[in-house]
Amino acid sequence: MDNNNLEQVTFGGGCFWCVESCFNMLKGVESAISGYSGGHKDNPTYEEVCTGETSHAEVVQITFDPTIISYAQLMDVFFFLHDPTQLNRQGNDIGTQYRSVIYYKDDAEKVKAEEALKKSEESGRWPGKYVTEITPFEKFWSAEQYHQGYYNENPTQPYCSAVVGPKIQKFKKYFGELGMLNEA
């Protein structure tokens, strides 16, 4: 990858363990880091975010090479990985920290995010009205180290085997068929 050409995007689609694991498998993604954005407290901890009182969302910040994978392709993956019609939840994960949100850095990125949301909503993949927020990016706080690569380190943990693992298998099948995954 050409490090001079790298860009970043930050979004939340439920539990960051699922999202981070999948994005790290994509060609053109240098890194996907679990963290927090959109809140009012500096350096939030996982325990604080889980209370819902900091207003942060669990997010993933993705550093990618746009000559290998486009912003639009990343958005396709984002909308594949979670149900953007569920307000402040994904499955049994409930709370504002699990909201569907895209953080944009400038007006051009905001337009791209709005276009991606509209395209996904019109596809009918997720029936119902999308509740995904499109919000200005302010700050990203990296989650605690034990959250980074959590699924890879803990695949037999009950939540991982029941929720994350099946989502990753579905992701691998679909995006592997499109040739978007790194060779394992």
Short mmCIF file of C-alpha atoms in Angstrom, two decimals:
data_model
loop_
_atom_site.label_atom_id
_atom_site.label_comp_id
_atom_site.label_asym_id
_atom_site.label_seq_id
_atom_site.Cartn_x
_atom_site.Cartn_y
_atom_site.Cartn_z
CA MET A 1 0.00 0.00 0.00
CA ASP A 2 1.07 3.55 -0.68
CA ASN A 3 1.13 5.19 2.76
CA ASN A 4 1.03 8.65 1.17
CA ASN A 5 -2.36 7.82 -0.32
CA LEU A 6 -4.16 6.51 2.77
CA GLU A 7 -7.50 7.85 3.94
CA GLN A 8 -9.62 7.26 7.02
CA VAL A 9 -13.31 6.74 7.69
CA THR A 10 -15.03 6.25 11.03
CA PHE A 11 -18.41 4.64 11.62
CA GLY A 12 -20.43 2.58 14.06
CA GLY A 13 -22.63 -0.38 13.28
CA GLY A 14 -23.25 -2.09 16.60
CA CYS A 15 -20.63 -4.03 18.52
CA PHE A 16 -17.21 -3.03 17.25
CA TRP A 17 -15.86 -6.59 17.55
CA CYS A 18 -17.91 -7.68 14.51
CA VAL A 19 -17.21 -4.62 12.41
CA GLU A 20 -13.48 -4.43 13.14
CA SER A 21 -12.89 -8.12 12.41
CA CYS A 22 -14.52 -7.96 9.00
CA PHE A 23 -12.92 -4.72 7.81
CA ASN A 24 -9.47 -5.99 8.72
CA MET A 25 -9.99 -8.80 6.16
CA LEU A 26 -10.53 -6.48 3.20
CA LYS A 27 -7.95 -5.82 0.49
CA GLY A 28 -6.87 -2.20 0.72
CA VAL A 29 -7.60 -1.79 4.42
CA GLU A 30 -4.41 -1.08 6.33
CA SER A 31 -6.13 -1.14 9.72
CA ALA A 32 -9.50 -1.16 11.42
CA ILE A 33 -9.29 0.05 15.02
CA SER A 34 -12.07 -0.31 17.58
CA GLY A 35 -12.88 2.83 19.51
CA TYR A 36 -15.36 5.49 20.52
CA SER A 37 -16.67 8.68 18.86
CA GLY A 38 -19.51 11.12 19.15
CA GLY A 39 -19.50 11.68 22.87
CA HIS A 40 -18.70 14.49 25.27
CA LYS A 41 -16.07 12.87 27.51
CA ASP A 42 -12.37 12.77 26.72
CA ASN A 43 -10.65 9.37 26.88
CA PRO A 44 -13.79 7.35 27.65
CA THR A 45 -13.48 3.82 28.93
CA TYR A 46 -15.56 0.87 27.78
CA GLU A 47 -17.32 0.78 31.13
CA GLU A 48 -18.24 4.48 30.85
CA VAL A 49 -19.47 4.14 27.27
CA CYS A 50 -21.63 1.14 28.25
CA THR A 51 -23.56 3.31 30.71
CA GLY A 52 -24.85 5.41 27.79
CA GLU A 53 -24.01 8.56 29.74
CA THR A 54 -21.00 9.65 27.63
CA SER A 55 -23.00 9.73 24.34
CA HIS A 56 -20.20 7.85 22.55
CA ALA A 57 -20.83 5.17 19.94
CA GLU A 58 -18.75 2.05 19.57
CA VAL A 59 -17.01 2.71 16.26
CA VAL A 60 -14.29 1.46 13.99
CA GLN A 61 -11.77 3.80 12.40
CA ILE A 62 -10.59 2.38 9.09
CA THR A 63 -7.39 3.42 7.37
CA PHE A 64 -7.52 2.42 3.72
CA ASP A 65 -5.90 2.88 0.32
CA PRO A 66 -8.53 4.35 -2.04
CA THR A 67 -6.58 3.05 -5.05
CA ILE A 68 -7.39 -0.50 -3.85
CA ILE A 69 -10.78 -0.12 -2.14
CA SER A 70 -13.15 2.82 -2.56
CA TYR A 71 -15.17 4.71 0.02
CA ALA A 72 -18.31 3.41 -1.75
CA GLN A 73 -17.12 -0.20 -1.36
CA LEU A 74 -16.44 0.40 2.35
CA MET A 75 -19.97 1.76 2.68
CA ASP A 76 -21.36 -1.35 0.95
CA VAL A 77 -19.58 -3.47 3.57
CA PHE A 78 -20.77 -1.19 6.38
CA PHE A 79 -24.43 -1.54 5.37
CA PHE A 80 -23.99 -5.31 4.88
CA LEU A 81 -22.62 -5.84 8.40
CA HIS A 82 -25.44 -4.33 10.43
CA ASP A 83 -29.14 -3.54 10.29
CA PRO A 84 -29.35 0.23 9.76
CA THR A 85 -33.10 0.23 10.51
CA GLN A 86 -32.63 -0.58 14.21
CA LEU A 87 -32.49 2.49 16.42
CA ASN A 88 -29.80 2.34 19.10
CA ARG A 89 -29.35 -1.40 18.91
CA GLN A 90 -28.08 -4.36 16.93
CA GLY A 91 -29.79 -7.59 17.85
CA ASN A 92 -29.56 -8.01 21.62
CA ASP A 93 -26.99 -5.20 21.96
CA ILE A 94 -29.14 -2.28 23.11
CA GLY A 95 -28.11 1.29 23.86
CA THR A 96 -27.03 4.48 22.13
CA GLN A 97 -23.46 3.16 21.99
CA TYR A 98 -24.66 0.62 19.38
CA ARG A 99 -26.23 3.19 17.06
CA SER A 100 -25.72 3.19 13.32
CA VAL A 101 -23.59 6.22 12.51
CA ILE A 102 -21.23 7.50 9.82
CA TYR A 103 -18.84 10.28 10.82
CA TYR A 104 -17.75 12.57 7.98
CA LYS A 105 -14.72 14.86 7.87
CA ASP A 106 -15.80 17.33 5.19
CA ASP A 107 -18.71 18.24 2.90
CA ALA A 108 -17.53 15.93 0.12
CA GLU A 109 -17.44 12.96 2.49
CA LYS A 110 -20.88 13.91 3.83
CA VAL A 111 -22.29 13.80 0.29
CA LYS A 112 -20.67 10.38 -0.29
CA ALA A 113 -22.15 9.07 2.95
CA GLU A 114 -25.61 10.37 2.05
CA GLU A 115 -25.35 8.78 -1.40
CA ALA A 116 -24.26 5.44 0.08
CA LEU A 117 -27.11 5.48 2.57
CA LYS A 118 -29.64 6.29 -0.16
CA LYS A 119 -28.26 3.55 -2.44
CA SER A 120 -28.42 0.98 0.35
CA GLU A 121 -31.91 2.03 1.44
CA GLU A 122 -33.19 1.84 -2.15
CA SER A 123 -31.68 -1.64 -2.57
CA GLY A 124 -34.28 -3.08 -0.21
CA ARG A 125 -31.66 -5.19 1.55
CA TRP A 126 -32.96 -3.97 4.91
CA PRO A 127 -36.70 -3.36 4.79
CA GLY A 128 -37.80 -0.26 6.65
CA LYS A 129 -36.58 3.26 7.21
CA TYR A 130 -32.87 3.69 7.88
CA VAL A 131 -31.95 5.42 11.15
CA THR A 132 -28.22 5.76 10.38
CA GLU A 133 -26.90 9.10 11.60
CA ILE A 134 -24.55 11.08 9.35
CA THR A 135 -22.63 13.28 11.75
CA PRO A 136 -19.54 15.53 11.65
CA PHE A 137 -16.40 13.77 12.88
CA GLU A 138 -14.87 15.38 15.94
CA LYS A 139 -12.65 12.93 17.78
CA PHE A 140 -11.77 9.25 17.85
CA TRP A 141 -10.66 7.52 21.01
CA SER A 142 -9.07 4.10 20.58
CA ALA A 143 -10.71 1.41 22.70
CA GLU A 144 -8.73 -0.47 25.28
CA GLN A 145 -6.11 -2.85 23.88
CA TYR A 146 -8.08 -5.97 24.80
CA HIS A 147 -10.83 -4.88 22.35
CA GLN A 148 -8.43 -4.76 19.39
CA GLY A 149 -8.67 -7.98 17.38
CA TYR A 150 -11.00 -9.32 20.06
CA TYR A 151 -12.69 -11.95 17.91
CA ASN A 152 -9.37 -13.31 16.61
CA GLU A 153 -8.13 -13.68 20.19
CA ASN A 154 -11.40 -15.02 21.64
CA PRO A 155 -13.36 -16.94 18.96
CA THR A 156 -14.82 -19.40 21.48
CA GLN A 157 -16.02 -16.74 23.92
CA PRO A 158 -19.85 -17.20 24.01
CA TYR A 159 -20.76 -13.84 22.41
CA CYS A 160 -18.12 -14.33 19.72
CA SER A 161 -19.22 -17.85 18.81
CA ALA A 162 -22.95 -17.00 18.88
CA VAL A 163 -22.95 -13.53 17.27
CA VAL A 164 -19.61 -12.49 15.78
CA GLY A 165 -18.59 -15.82 14.22
CA PRO A 166 -21.77 -16.35 12.17
CA LYS A 167 -21.65 -12.73 10.96
CA ILE A 168 -18.02 -13.16 9.88
CA GLN A 169 -18.83 -16.39 8.01
CA LYS A 170 -21.67 -14.66 6.12
CA PHE A 171 -19.35 -11.72 5.38
CA LYS A 172 -16.54 -14.00 4.13
CA LYS A 173 -18.86 -15.89 1.82
CA TYR A 174 -20.36 -12.79 0.23
CA PHE A 175 -17.27 -10.58 -0.03
CA GLY A 176 -14.96 -13.51 -0.77
CA GLU A 177 -17.09 -14.25 -3.83
CA LEU A 178 -16.59 -10.62 -4.88
CA GLY A 179 -12.80 -11.04 -4.51
CA MET A 180 -12.55 -8.31 -1.88
CA LEU A 181 -10.84 -10.33 0.85
CA ASN A 182 -7.15 -10.74 1.55
CA GLU A 183 -5.81 -14.23 0.98
CA ALA A 184 -5.83 -16.09 4.27
#
